[in-house]
Amino acid sequence: MSSLIAATRFSVLDRSRTREGHPHAEALRDTVRLAQELEGLGYHRFWVSEHHGVPGVAGSAPTVLAAAVAAATSTIRVGTGGVMLPNHQPLVVAEQFGVLESLFPGRIDMGLGRSVGFTGGVRKALGRDKGDAEDFGAQLEELLGWFRGTSATGVHARPAEGLTVPPFVLAMGEGAAVAALAGLPMVIGDLRGREKMQRGIDHYRAHFRPSPWASEPYVVISGTIAVAGTPDQARRLLVPEAWSMAYSRTHGTFPPLPPAERVSALAMTAKERGFYESGLAGHLAGTEEQVGHELETVLKETGAQEVLVTTSTYDREALLDSYRRLARITSRW
């Protein structure tokens, strides 16, 4: 195993993807169980996501789910990937993370994104519109101010004020510039778009301003990694998510994950087939030897300090096996 891989932190973002024939509650319980398994395998962080009104995702309240994960574990860091700041008042977000940090001191991360609702209907229900994402930099500054006690309102965020909850910026679109200007660690993806990802990393490092939160750039690269006994088995892990993405691109709604064998039997239109094949391409997928080699390459290219794995699939046992194999590659098990 390479010293470069050994020096890199490996973490996981689980989106609480729902599966055909399984209720939303099961997806949330699966997320908590997965966190417990990954803690035993030595992963550094476990993050959960925020999605609203999406049939294929049960994780709609990330700070609530993070509390459940933190309560069920004892050493792994727990956080969000992320809370979509334009959807919320910064004071409320500060209060939520202040509560989490107070209950689970030294283990909470605050991953923050700038996306708004998935559809116009969701944005309307949230009382937001696309333009709210443009204020992300100011919202982020306000949020961090609640922890430092610098709000001009005279209000104090309890129990957040005075606590240190590490913030991370999810770099989508202009996120790299925002992270650099604020002097915060950055999470950037995905591994399928290496050139675009590298441009974001280069911009971030070139424009980074040290802050009380980070004295130097910290890069987390994110994406799907699937490890199995054979390349075909690894590709099979990718099939459910690839089809769900293809379906969302052609039907406008993101569905629960189907079993891989059902997808294999589907008659697809040319358009669906194109999106589906595209969804299977570019991920780090294969045997332990193949994935280890690819990881070495991408870490050399990016200089990233951490990898955030975002794999979703229908077969939960195969998913856990993939994480076990990845842990062997990284010498954490």
XYZ file of C-alpha atoms in Angstrom:
333
model
C 0.000 0.000 0.000
C 1.295 3.460 -0.854
C 2.371 5.973 1.770
C 0.232 8.572 -0.025
C -2.967 6.564 0.480
C -1.963 5.772 4.068
C -1.570 9.501 4.807
C -5.021 10.348 3.411
C -8.195 10.443 5.473
C -11.177 8.496 4.143
C -14.723 9.468 5.050
C -18.260 8.654 3.905
C -21.358 10.626 2.927
C -24.535 8.537 3.021
C -27.594 10.085 1.363
C -30.149 7.744 2.993
C -31.232 6.578 -0.446
C -34.549 4.799 -0.450
C -34.928 1.433 -2.195
C -37.788 -0.044 -4.165
C -40.037 -2.052 -1.840
C -38.509 -0.581 1.329
C -39.955 2.270 3.453
C -38.257 5.594 4.105
C -37.806 4.698 7.770
C -35.659 1.727 6.787
C -33.359 3.958 4.758
C -32.756 6.149 7.808
C -32.096 3.140 10.032
C -29.729 1.780 7.366
C -27.789 5.049 7.537
C -27.329 4.752 11.292
C -26.278 1.098 11.018
C -23.800 1.917 8.273
C -22.202 4.599 10.450
C -21.690 2.028 13.203
C -20.050 -0.396 10.773
C -17.785 2.270 9.283
C -16.683 3.448 12.696
C -15.393 -0.072 13.306
C -13.545 0.037 9.986
C -11.681 3.212 10.941
C -13.291 5.786 8.647
C -12.656 9.372 9.744
C -16.065 11.067 9.236
C -19.635 10.080 8.509
C -21.847 12.737 6.940
C -25.525 12.897 6.006
C -27.268 15.035 3.393
C -30.226 17.390 2.949
C -32.860 16.817 0.256
C -36.483 17.962 0.243
C -39.410 16.358 -1.576
C -37.248 13.755 -3.357
C -38.848 10.267 -3.594
C -35.454 8.586 -3.643
C -33.966 10.241 -0.552
C -35.167 9.919 3.047
C -32.629 12.349 4.515
C -34.529 15.638 4.736
C -33.376 16.840 8.175
C -29.601 16.392 8.355
C -28.968 17.798 11.825
C -31.657 15.530 13.273
C -30.184 12.497 11.506
C -26.657 13.519 12.530
C -27.803 13.493 16.155
C -29.072 9.929 15.744
C -25.802 8.858 14.120
C -23.673 10.524 16.785
C -25.743 8.908 19.548
C -25.229 5.466 17.988
C -21.445 5.873 17.601
C -18.613 6.974 19.870
C -15.448 7.919 17.944
C -16.191 8.686 14.281
C -16.728 12.352 13.418
C -20.311 13.124 12.399
C -21.644 15.932 10.257
C -23.547 17.148 7.249
C -22.738 17.069 3.587
C -24.401 19.345 3.798
C -26.902 21.688 5.313
C -28.070 23.857 2.401
C -27.613 27.262 3.957
C -29.876 29.220 1.560
C -32.804 27.094 2.817
C -32.392 28.258 6.423
C -31.830 31.217 8.708
C -28.144 31.203 9.786
C -29.107 31.711 13.447
C -31.157 28.506 13.434
C -28.325 26.572 11.783
C -25.873 27.872 14.394
C -28.216 26.848 17.195
C -28.635 23.348 15.753
C -24.909 22.756 15.450
C -24.348 24.310 18.862
C -26.684 21.722 20.330
C -24.950 18.903 18.443
C -21.497 20.034 19.551
C -22.678 20.410 23.139
C -24.073 16.870 23.172
C -21.165 15.273 21.259
C -18.145 17.517 21.926
C -15.220 17.293 19.532
C -17.023 15.061 17.020
C -19.274 17.368 14.989
C -18.586 18.811 11.503
C -20.618 21.518 9.789
C -20.657 20.866 6.032
C -22.495 23.673 4.233
C -23.857 23.900 0.694
C -25.364 26.663 -1.440
C -28.071 24.709 -3.294
C -31.760 25.460 -2.993
C -34.724 23.114 -3.574
C -34.600 20.458 -6.288
C -37.755 21.710 -8.045
C -39.791 24.900 -8.266
C -42.469 23.355 -6.068
C -39.950 22.514 -3.340
C -38.438 25.991 -3.488
C -41.893 27.521 -3.155
C -42.676 25.266 -0.174
C -39.419 26.367 1.469
C -40.135 30.025 0.731
C -36.987 30.286 -1.376
C -36.004 30.822 -5.003
C -32.886 30.182 -7.080
C -31.577 33.670 -6.402
C -31.128 32.914 -2.710
C -28.040 30.861 -3.536
C -26.324 34.047 -4.708
C -26.226 35.293 -1.093
C -24.327 32.224 0.115
C -21.138 34.122 0.985
C -23.016 36.599 3.179
C -25.087 33.820 4.769
C -21.907 31.916 5.551
C -20.307 34.978 7.143
C -23.401 35.532 9.280
C -23.461 31.902 10.380
C -19.825 31.898 11.457
C -20.421 35.177 13.270
C -22.966 33.515 15.545
C -20.220 31.185 16.804
C -17.856 34.112 17.404
C -20.499 36.304 19.041
C -20.083 39.135 16.531
C -23.679 39.644 15.404
C -24.657 43.296 15.119
C -28.163 42.398 16.314
C -27.082 42.078 19.925
C -28.580 38.583 19.931
C -26.462 35.665 21.116
C -26.761 32.140 19.694
C -27.167 29.636 22.488
C -25.398 27.274 22.915
C -23.337 27.919 19.750
C -21.488 31.065 20.814
C -17.936 30.267 21.867
C -17.990 26.739 20.451
C -15.786 25.547 17.586
C -17.595 23.400 15.041
C -15.352 22.871 11.986
C -17.072 24.356 8.901
C -16.634 22.957 5.388
C -17.887 24.452 2.127
C -19.372 22.117 -0.485
C -17.897 23.562 -3.657
C -20.557 23.524 -6.343
C -20.314 26.219 -8.996
C -18.818 29.247 -7.235
C -18.277 27.345 -3.997
C -14.499 27.110 -4.435
C -14.207 30.892 -4.570
C -16.425 31.274 -1.500
C -14.394 28.696 0.448
C -11.119 30.405 -0.468
C -12.368 33.874 0.465
C -13.757 32.654 3.793
C -10.651 30.609 4.561
C -12.529 27.340 5.052
C -11.882 23.686 4.160
C -13.469 22.727 0.831
C -15.268 19.592 -0.353
C -15.251 19.260 -4.135
C -16.410 16.646 -6.628
C -16.918 14.659 -8.431
C -14.288 12.144 -9.478
C -15.888 11.783 -12.924
C -14.970 15.347 -13.878
C -11.279 15.441 -13.017
C -10.380 18.517 -15.105
C -13.205 20.644 -13.713
C -12.458 19.419 -10.203
C -8.778 20.283 -10.600
C -9.605 23.798 -11.814
C -11.697 24.333 -8.692
C -8.900 23.035 -6.457
C -6.306 25.240 -8.167
C -8.517 28.327 -7.782
C -9.150 27.517 -4.138
C -5.471 27.117 -3.289
C -4.427 30.206 -5.247
C -6.976 32.472 -3.564
C -7.140 30.975 -0.068
C -7.098 33.467 2.795
C -6.138 32.095 6.220
C -8.895 32.445 8.806
C -9.582 31.558 12.441
C -11.119 28.349 11.089
C -8.216 27.199 8.888
C -4.636 28.470 8.550
C -4.067 26.755 5.200
C -6.085 25.130 2.400
C -7.708 21.784 3.114
C -9.125 19.843 0.172
C -11.615 16.992 0.399
C -12.391 15.311 -2.931
C -15.694 13.448 -3.198
C -17.205 10.841 -5.456
C -18.355 7.274 -5.939
C -15.924 4.439 -5.196
C -17.022 0.834 -5.673
C -14.743 -2.073 -4.744
C -15.596 -5.733 -5.308
C -14.055 -9.114 -6.067
C -14.288 -8.567 -9.835
C -14.714 -5.534 -12.135
C -18.183 -6.786 -13.141
C -19.299 -6.986 -9.507
C -18.023 -3.473 -8.904
C -19.888 -2.196 -11.959
C -23.035 -3.908 -10.684
C -22.831 -1.745 -7.551
C -23.100 1.345 -9.762
C -26.157 0.207 -11.738
C -29.043 1.271 -9.407
C -27.787 4.826 -8.929
C -26.924 5.189 -12.622
C -30.454 4.211 -13.583
C -32.055 6.484 -10.995
C -30.016 9.393 -12.347
C -30.979 8.508 -15.931
C -34.635 8.308 -14.938
C -34.491 11.690 -13.219
C -32.945 13.264 -16.319
C -35.693 11.889 -18.564
C -38.740 11.994 -16.250
C -38.022 14.911 -13.909
C -38.184 12.986 -10.645
C -35.496 11.106 -8.732
C -36.824 7.625 -7.826
C -35.887 5.026 -5.204
C -33.021 2.706 -6.108
C -34.044 -0.395 -8.082
C -32.294 -3.781 -7.868
C -29.487 -4.127 -10.402
C -31.106 -7.192 -11.987
C -34.291 -5.254 -12.718
C -32.335 -2.504 -14.439
C -30.493 -5.075 -16.549
C -33.835 -6.349 -17.869
C -35.223 -2.925 -18.786
C -35.869 -1.801 -22.345
C -34.446 1.723 -22.443
C -34.977 4.486 -24.954
C -31.870 5.806 -26.691
C -31.958 8.895 -24.492
C -32.310 6.849 -21.300
C -29.530 4.518 -22.403
C -27.221 7.455 -23.029
C -27.774 8.941 -19.578
C -27.509 5.487 -17.996
C -24.178 4.636 -19.636
C -22.873 8.079 -18.756
C -23.871 7.450 -15.143
C -21.786 4.282 -15.070
C -18.646 5.929 -16.449
C -15.759 7.665 -14.725
C -16.153 6.366 -11.170
C -13.394 4.610 -9.236
C -14.675 1.050 -9.565
C -12.993 -2.331 -9.719
C -10.961 -4.735 -7.621
C -8.898 -3.633 -4.634
C -5.766 -3.531 -6.789
C -7.458 -1.490 -9.531
C -9.054 1.009 -7.161
C -5.851 1.360 -5.154
C -3.968 2.260 -8.324
C -6.608 4.798 -9.356
C -6.683 6.329 -5.885
C -2.929 6.772 -5.994
C -3.254 8.605 -9.310
C -6.043 10.963 -8.261
C -4.362 11.806 -4.958
C -1.139 12.672 -6.777
C -3.065 14.855 -9.231
C -5.121 16.737 -6.655
C -2.951 16.769 -3.542
C -6.157 16.246 -1.561
C -5.893 15.565 2.152
C -9.150 13.604 2.339
C -11.542 11.515 0.236
C -15.292 11.611 0.893
C -16.924 8.498 -0.571
C -20.527 8.966 -1.745
C -21.477 5.507 -3.050
C -25.146 4.444 -3.072
C -26.578 1.109 -4.225
C -29.566 -1.199 -3.697
C -27.654 -4.131 -2.174
C -26.685 -2.991 1.321
C -24.460 -6.000 2.023
C -22.549 -5.417 -1.223
C -22.174 -1.770 -0.248
C -20.735 -2.679 3.137
C -18.405 -5.197 1.481
C -17.185 -2.411 -0.805
C -16.400 -0.229 2.204
C -14.601 -3.144 3.880
C -12.464 -3.644 0.787
C -11.738 0.077 0.565
C -10.693 0.043 4.222
C -8.239 -2.745 3.399
C -6.786 -0.623 0.606
C -6.297 2.273 3.012
C -4.883 0.014 5.764
C -7.561 1.004 8.221
C -8.857 -2.467 8.902
